[in-house]
Amino acid sequence: MKRIVLSLKLLLAFLLFGSGASILANDNAKLFGKMPDILDIALSPDGSRIAFVTPTAKTSVTLYTVPTSGGKPVRVATMDGQPEVFNWCEFVSNKRLICQIYSIAKFESYNVGLTKKIAFDIDGRNGQAVERKDTDHSTGIRTGSGQIIDWLDGQDNSILLSWYFFKEGGRTGTRFRDDKEGLGVLKFDTLTGQYDIVVKPAKGIDAYLSDGEGNVRILGNVAMRGATGNSGSAVQWKYRQKGSKKWLSLSTYDLTTGDGFGPIRIDAKANKVFGLEKIDGKRVLSSIALDGTGKKEVVFAHERFDVSGIATLGHAGRTIGARYVDDAPRIAYSDPALAKLSKSLSRALPGEKAITFLDASVDEKKILLMVSSDVDPGRYYLFDKSAGRLEELMPQRVDVEPAKLGRMKPITFTARDGTSVPGYLTLPAGSDGKNVRAIVMPHGGPGSRDVWGFDWWAQFFASEGYAVLQPNFRGSTGYGEEWFVDNGFKSWEIAISDIEDAGKWMISEGIAGADKLAIVGWSYGGYAALQSAVHDPGLFKAAIAVAPVTDLGLLKEDSKGFANSANTREFIGSGAHITQGSPLRNVGKIQIPVLMFHGDRDMNVLVRHAKRMHKALLGANKSSEIHIYPELEHGLRSTDARTDMLTRSAAFLDKYLAK
């Protein structure tokens, strides 16, 4: 096993590449701006081989495979990132891989995400597109490549793939046409490209779930809003009993409110389905029997926190527990053996660690896992259950030295109305956290939250000498519906006030002087940075906003033409908060310098938000700087772009904050 460790580390070292940033990058920007060395990783069904995706140059990524017994990694395929990259790669069988390829295309004024799937042998040969080809007479434009709903047994090259069938228009004067339309399921051979239709396409169906044994047991459809063409928020779920073709009612789930039971994964042996539902304002993990009785049970519920999802393991995705976050990510294991193993590993490895089981062989005798912490981006290990041996494979980030990182400490502060608000404080390594320059960093979303663990963005600023506070303000998820309020847009004043109070707490605690405080955010966090500058103009001395929402009305307008536009409009709402809660409409109140970054292929928040904000700030004689990255999306997944962004951010804050 030592051979695989050495070979992978040497390979990653050779693949390191420098930044081509447009200004001279500082060393910390190069270190933290660099994309992770491992973007995706998987274990073969028999546990004999690992596949991993790593950045190789500029925007390109490469897929490699390597035997777990040792040997030189084999290059399977490379995507140049212009515009296509590997989204993920998994084993179909011991000798075959399937990858999803992602790109962004421009259609009129919209950015549209495109996916396709391709299969390879583990040495890169016998490439095969995973698709049912459309004809020249297709009545639709395909943007997606279906969902793999069952990996089957991992012994052959087949999968179950949900696939949307477009109606085929016949040529004028002929009888050749195909009226099949809607979502169906294919059993697809990834080696030959041959397929069988195992569930006929049906209009109105939006999703299928298989039981992991090749049987499609559940379907769901989203109710439409009359003849508007807009999706509603309610999903109607149906199931069928073993061996039956008759569909029976299972549940209704509301995508907007989270009310009802939302199925996630079927347990074929227990003949039940796991899913999430709300009880007393908290999300819990429940199950419903699929034997016709409809018996429902609560599998796991936490008194204070929402269940965020289920934990699975292996090729078939066996359910092993419920995920939730208190101060750190946790799993309430339903598998006693894995719970014991997790505890044993935590005791064996120094410091506070998060143990994540990523993959396993079919017999689960070999388990791929990652061990990480606030000062460790993560290290991949292979656990051999039979030998009782744990072997390190490779680090997530080769160059990062844990000893030089700042510890992330859970804290609480008191908001202006007396509410105790949780968050995470990261101090520079070796700092006593007194009278330093400081940053409040609100998270994106707004339906999201920060968690304990390695954060490359926060660690960059800590390495530059900043204390970083990441508040889970009201409007964050994970704390129940009462904490979520009406979401961070409708209830913007509560969310923004909590974020401002985080900054005031840092001043009152002596962490930062009043002239040493800035606010930095991405997406909703970028919105919060700008809106805080509107709401309390004198608190922060500088604001950095990455891919920010700048106008709530414009955000609603951005959804026009999409099926979910009505749901988006309802989520953002209407009323006085559209004007009062939009930084773009209140630029006259902003008194501090603003720095913005945005990718011009952003689908989450269109780049026009930042452009219009910049123009309005300059028009009002305010200090504004903007940098647009071509061909990049919301996450700015590029070493060059991130290095440039961090370098410029450090220089900007150094200019406007007191030393």
Short mmCIF file of N, CA, C and O in Angstrom, two decimals, residues 343-399:
data_model
loop_
_atom_site.label_atom_id
_atom_site.label_comp_id
_atom_site.label_asym_id
_atom_site.label_seq_id
_atom_site.Cartn_x
_atom_site.Cartn_y
_atom_site.Cartn_z
N LYS A 343 -16.09 5.78 15.60
CA LYS A 343 -15.54 6.15 16.91
C LYS A 343 -14.10 5.67 17.05
O LYS A 343 -13.25 6.39 17.59
N SER A 344 -13.82 4.47 16.58
CA SER A 344 -12.46 3.93 16.68
C SER A 344 -11.48 4.77 15.88
O SER A 344 -10.37 5.06 16.34
N LEU A 345 -11.88 5.17 14.68
CA LEU A 345 -11.01 6.00 13.85
C LEU A 345 -10.79 7.37 14.49
O LEU A 345 -9.69 7.92 14.45
N SER A 346 -11.84 7.93 15.07
CA SER A 346 -11.72 9.24 15.72
C SER A 346 -10.74 9.18 16.88
O SER A 346 -9.96 10.11 17.10
N ARG A 347 -10.77 8.07 17.62
CA ARG A 347 -9.83 7.92 18.73
C ARG A 347 -8.40 7.70 18.24
O ARG A 347 -7.44 8.17 18.86
N ALA A 348 -8.26 7.00 17.12
CA ALA A 348 -6.92 6.65 16.63
C ALA A 348 -6.22 7.84 15.98
O ALA A 348 -4.99 7.88 15.96
N LEU A 349 -6.98 8.79 15.45
CA LEU A 349 -6.40 9.92 14.74
C LEU A 349 -6.38 11.14 15.66
O LEU A 349 -7.35 11.41 16.36
N PRO A 350 -5.28 11.89 15.68
CA PRO A 350 -5.15 13.01 16.63
C PRO A 350 -6.07 14.18 16.30
O PRO A 350 -6.40 14.43 15.15
N GLY A 351 -6.47 14.89 17.35
CA GLY A 351 -7.26 16.09 17.18
C GLY A 351 -8.71 15.80 16.86
O GLY A 351 -9.12 14.65 16.65
N GLU A 352 -9.53 16.87 16.83
CA GLU A 352 -10.94 16.72 16.48
C GLU A 352 -11.05 16.51 14.97
O GLU A 352 -10.54 17.31 14.19
N LYS A 353 -11.72 15.44 14.55
CA LYS A 353 -11.78 15.07 13.15
C LYS A 353 -13.23 14.78 12.73
O LYS A 353 -14.05 14.37 13.54
N ALA A 354 -13.51 15.00 11.46
CA ALA A 354 -14.76 14.55 10.85
C ALA A 354 -14.43 13.34 9.98
O ALA A 354 -13.54 13.40 9.12
N ILE A 355 -15.10 12.22 10.24
CA ILE A 355 -14.90 10.99 9.49
C ILE A 355 -16.04 10.85 8.49
O ILE A 355 -17.21 10.81 8.87
N THR A 356 -15.71 10.79 7.20
CA THR A 356 -16.74 10.68 6.15
C THR A 356 -16.49 9.42 5.34
O THR A 356 -15.45 9.29 4.69
N PHE A 357 -17.44 8.48 5.39
CA PHE A 357 -17.35 7.28 4.57
C PHE A 357 -17.85 7.62 3.17
O PHE A 357 -19.00 8.00 2.97
N LEU A 358 -16.97 7.49 2.18
CA LEU A 358 -17.26 7.95 0.83
C LEU A 358 -17.76 6.83 -0.09
O LEU A 358 -18.65 7.04 -0.91
N ASP A 359 -17.16 5.67 0.01
CA ASP A 359 -17.47 4.59 -0.93
C ASP A 359 -17.02 3.28 -0.29
O ASP A 359 -16.27 3.26 0.69
N ALA A 360 -17.46 2.18 -0.88
CA ALA A 360 -17.09 0.87 -0.37
C ALA A 360 -17.20 -0.17 -1.47
O ALA A 360 -17.95 0.01 -2.45
N SER A 361 -16.45 -1.25 -1.33
CA SER A 361 -16.61 -2.37 -2.24
C SER A 361 -17.99 -3.00 -1.99
O SER A 361 -18.63 -2.74 -0.96
N VAL A 362 -18.44 -3.83 -2.91
CA VAL A 362 -19.77 -4.42 -2.79
C VAL A 362 -19.90 -5.22 -1.50
O VAL A 362 -20.94 -5.18 -0.82
N ASP A 363 -18.84 -5.93 -1.12
CA ASP A 363 -18.88 -6.71 0.12
C ASP A 363 -18.55 -5.88 1.35
O ASP A 363 -18.58 -6.39 2.48
N GLU A 364 -18.24 -4.58 1.15
CA GLU A 364 -17.93 -3.62 2.20
C GLU A 364 -16.72 -4.03 3.04
O GLU A 364 -16.55 -3.57 4.18
N LYS A 365 -15.84 -4.85 2.47
CA LYS A 365 -14.61 -5.21 3.17
C LYS A 365 -13.54 -4.14 2.99
O LYS A 365 -12.57 -4.09 3.75
N LYS A 366 -13.70 -3.31 1.98
CA LYS A 366 -12.82 -2.17 1.78
C LYS A 366 -13.67 -0.91 1.72
O LYS A 366 -14.67 -0.86 0.99
N ILE A 367 -13.26 0.09 2.49
CA ILE A 367 -14.04 1.33 2.60
C ILE A 367 -13.12 2.51 2.30
O ILE A 367 -12.04 2.64 2.88
N LEU A 368 -13.56 3.37 1.38
CA LEU A 368 -12.87 4.62 1.07
C LEU A 368 -13.46 5.70 1.96
O LEU A 368 -14.68 5.87 2.03
N LEU A 369 -12.60 6.43 2.66
CA LEU A 369 -13.10 7.46 3.57
C LEU A 369 -12.20 8.68 3.55
O LEU A 369 -11.07 8.64 3.07
N MET A 370 -12.74 9.79 4.06
CA MET A 370 -11.97 11.02 4.17
C MET A 370 -11.98 11.47 5.62
O MET A 370 -13.02 11.42 6.29
N VAL A 371 -10.84 11.92 6.10
CA VAL A 371 -10.70 12.47 7.44
C VAL A 371 -10.31 13.93 7.30
O VAL A 371 -9.35 14.26 6.59
N SER A 372 -11.06 14.82 7.93
CA SER A 372 -10.82 16.25 7.76
C SER A 372 -11.09 16.98 9.07
O SER A 372 -11.63 16.41 10.03
N SER A 373 -10.74 18.26 9.10
CA SER A 373 -11.02 19.09 10.27
C SER A 373 -10.99 20.55 9.83
O SER A 373 -10.83 20.86 8.65
N ASP A 374 -11.08 21.44 10.80
CA ASP A 374 -11.01 22.87 10.47
C ASP A 374 -9.63 23.25 9.95
O ASP A 374 -9.50 24.18 9.15
N VAL A 375 -8.59 22.53 10.38
CA VAL A 375 -7.23 22.85 9.93
C VAL A 375 -6.65 21.75 9.05
O VAL A 375 -5.43 21.67 8.86
N ASP A 376 -7.51 20.92 8.51
CA ASP A 376 -7.08 19.88 7.57
C ASP A 376 -8.12 19.78 6.46
O ASP A 376 -9.25 19.37 6.71
N PRO A 377 -7.76 20.15 5.22
CA PRO A 377 -8.72 20.10 4.11
C PRO A 377 -9.26 18.70 3.85
O PRO A 377 -10.30 18.56 3.21
N GLY A 378 -8.55 17.69 4.32
CA GLY A 378 -9.02 16.32 4.15
C GLY A 378 -7.94 15.42 3.60
O GLY A 378 -7.13 15.82 2.75
N ARG A 379 -7.92 14.19 4.08
CA ARG A 379 -7.00 13.16 3.60
C ARG A 379 -7.81 11.91 3.34
O ARG A 379 -8.64 11.51 4.15
N TYR A 380 -7.53 11.29 2.19
CA TYR A 380 -8.26 10.09 1.79
C TYR A 380 -7.54 8.85 2.30
O TYR A 380 -6.31 8.75 2.23
N TYR A 381 -8.33 7.92 2.81
CA TYR A 381 -7.81 6.67 3.36
C TYR A 381 -8.57 5.49 2.78
O TYR A 381 -9.74 5.61 2.38
N LEU A 382 -7.91 4.34 2.77
CA LEU A 382 -8.57 3.08 2.44
C LEU A 382 -8.49 2.18 3.67
O LEU A 382 -7.40 1.91 4.18
N PHE A 383 -9.65 1.77 4.15
CA PHE A 383 -9.72 0.88 5.31
C PHE A 383 -10.00 -0.54 4.84
O PHE A 383 -10.99 -0.79 4.16
N ASP A 384 -9.11 -1.45 5.19
CA ASP A 384 -9.27 -2.87 4.88
C ASP A 384 -9.83 -3.54 6.12
O ASP A 384 -9.12 -3.75 7.11
N LYS A 385 -11.12 -3.88 6.07
CA LYS A 385 -11.80 -4.43 7.24
C LYS A 385 -11.22 -5.79 7.64
O LYS A 385 -11.05 -6.08 8.83
N SER A 386 -10.91 -6.61 6.65
CA SER A 386 -10.39 -7.94 6.94
C SER A 386 -9.05 -7.88 7.67
O SER A 386 -8.79 -8.64 8.60
N ALA A 387 -8.19 -6.97 7.22
CA ALA A 387 -6.86 -6.84 7.82
C ALA A 387 -6.84 -5.88 9.00
O ALA A 387 -5.85 -5.82 9.74
N GLY A 388 -7.94 -5.11 9.17
CA GLY A 388 -7.97 -4.12 10.23
C GLY A 388 -6.94 -3.02 10.03
O GLY A 388 -6.37 -2.49 10.99
N ARG A 389 -6.70 -2.67 8.76
CA ARG A 389 -5.62 -1.74 8.43
C ARG A 389 -6.17 -0.49 7.76
O ARG A 389 -7.03 -0.55 6.88
N LEU A 390 -5.64 0.68 8.18
CA LEU A 390 -6.01 1.97 7.59
C LEU A 390 -4.79 2.54 6.90
O LEU A 390 -3.74 2.74 7.53
N GLU A 391 -4.90 2.81 5.60
CA GLU A 391 -3.77 3.33 4.82
C GLU A 391 -4.14 4.68 4.20
O GLU A 391 -5.18 4.82 3.57
N GLU A 392 -3.26 5.68 4.37
CA GLU A 392 -3.50 6.98 3.75
C GLU A 392 -3.18 6.90 2.26
O GLU A 392 -2.15 6.35 1.86
N LEU A 393 -4.08 7.46 1.44
CA LEU A 393 -3.90 7.45 0.00
C LEU A 393 -3.34 8.77 -0.51
O LEU A 393 -2.34 8.80 -1.22
N MET A 394 -4.00 9.87 -0.16
CA MET A 394 -3.60 11.16 -0.71
C MET A 394 -4.31 12.28 0.03
O MET A 394 -5.39 12.08 0.60
N PRO A 395 -3.73 13.48 0.05
CA PRO A 395 -4.40 14.63 0.66
C PRO A 395 -5.30 15.34 -0.34
O PRO A 395 -5.11 15.25 -1.55
N GLN A 396 -6.27 16.05 0.20
CA GLN A 396 -7.16 16.85 -0.64
C GLN A 396 -6.43 18.05 -1.23
O GLN A 396 -6.67 18.45 -2.36
N ARG A 397 -5.54 18.65 -0.45
CA ARG A 397 -4.73 19.78 -0.90
C ARG A 397 -3.28 19.51 -0.48
O ARG A 397 -2.95 19.56 0.71
N VAL A 398 -2.43 19.24 -1.45
CA VAL A 398 -1.07 18.81 -1.18
C VAL A 398 -0.27 19.85 -0.42
O VAL A 398 0.50 19.54 0.49
N ASP A 399 -0.43 21.13 -0.75
CA ASP A 399 0.46 22.18 -0.25
C ASP A 399 0.07 22.76 1.10
O ASP A 399 0.85 23.48 1.71
#
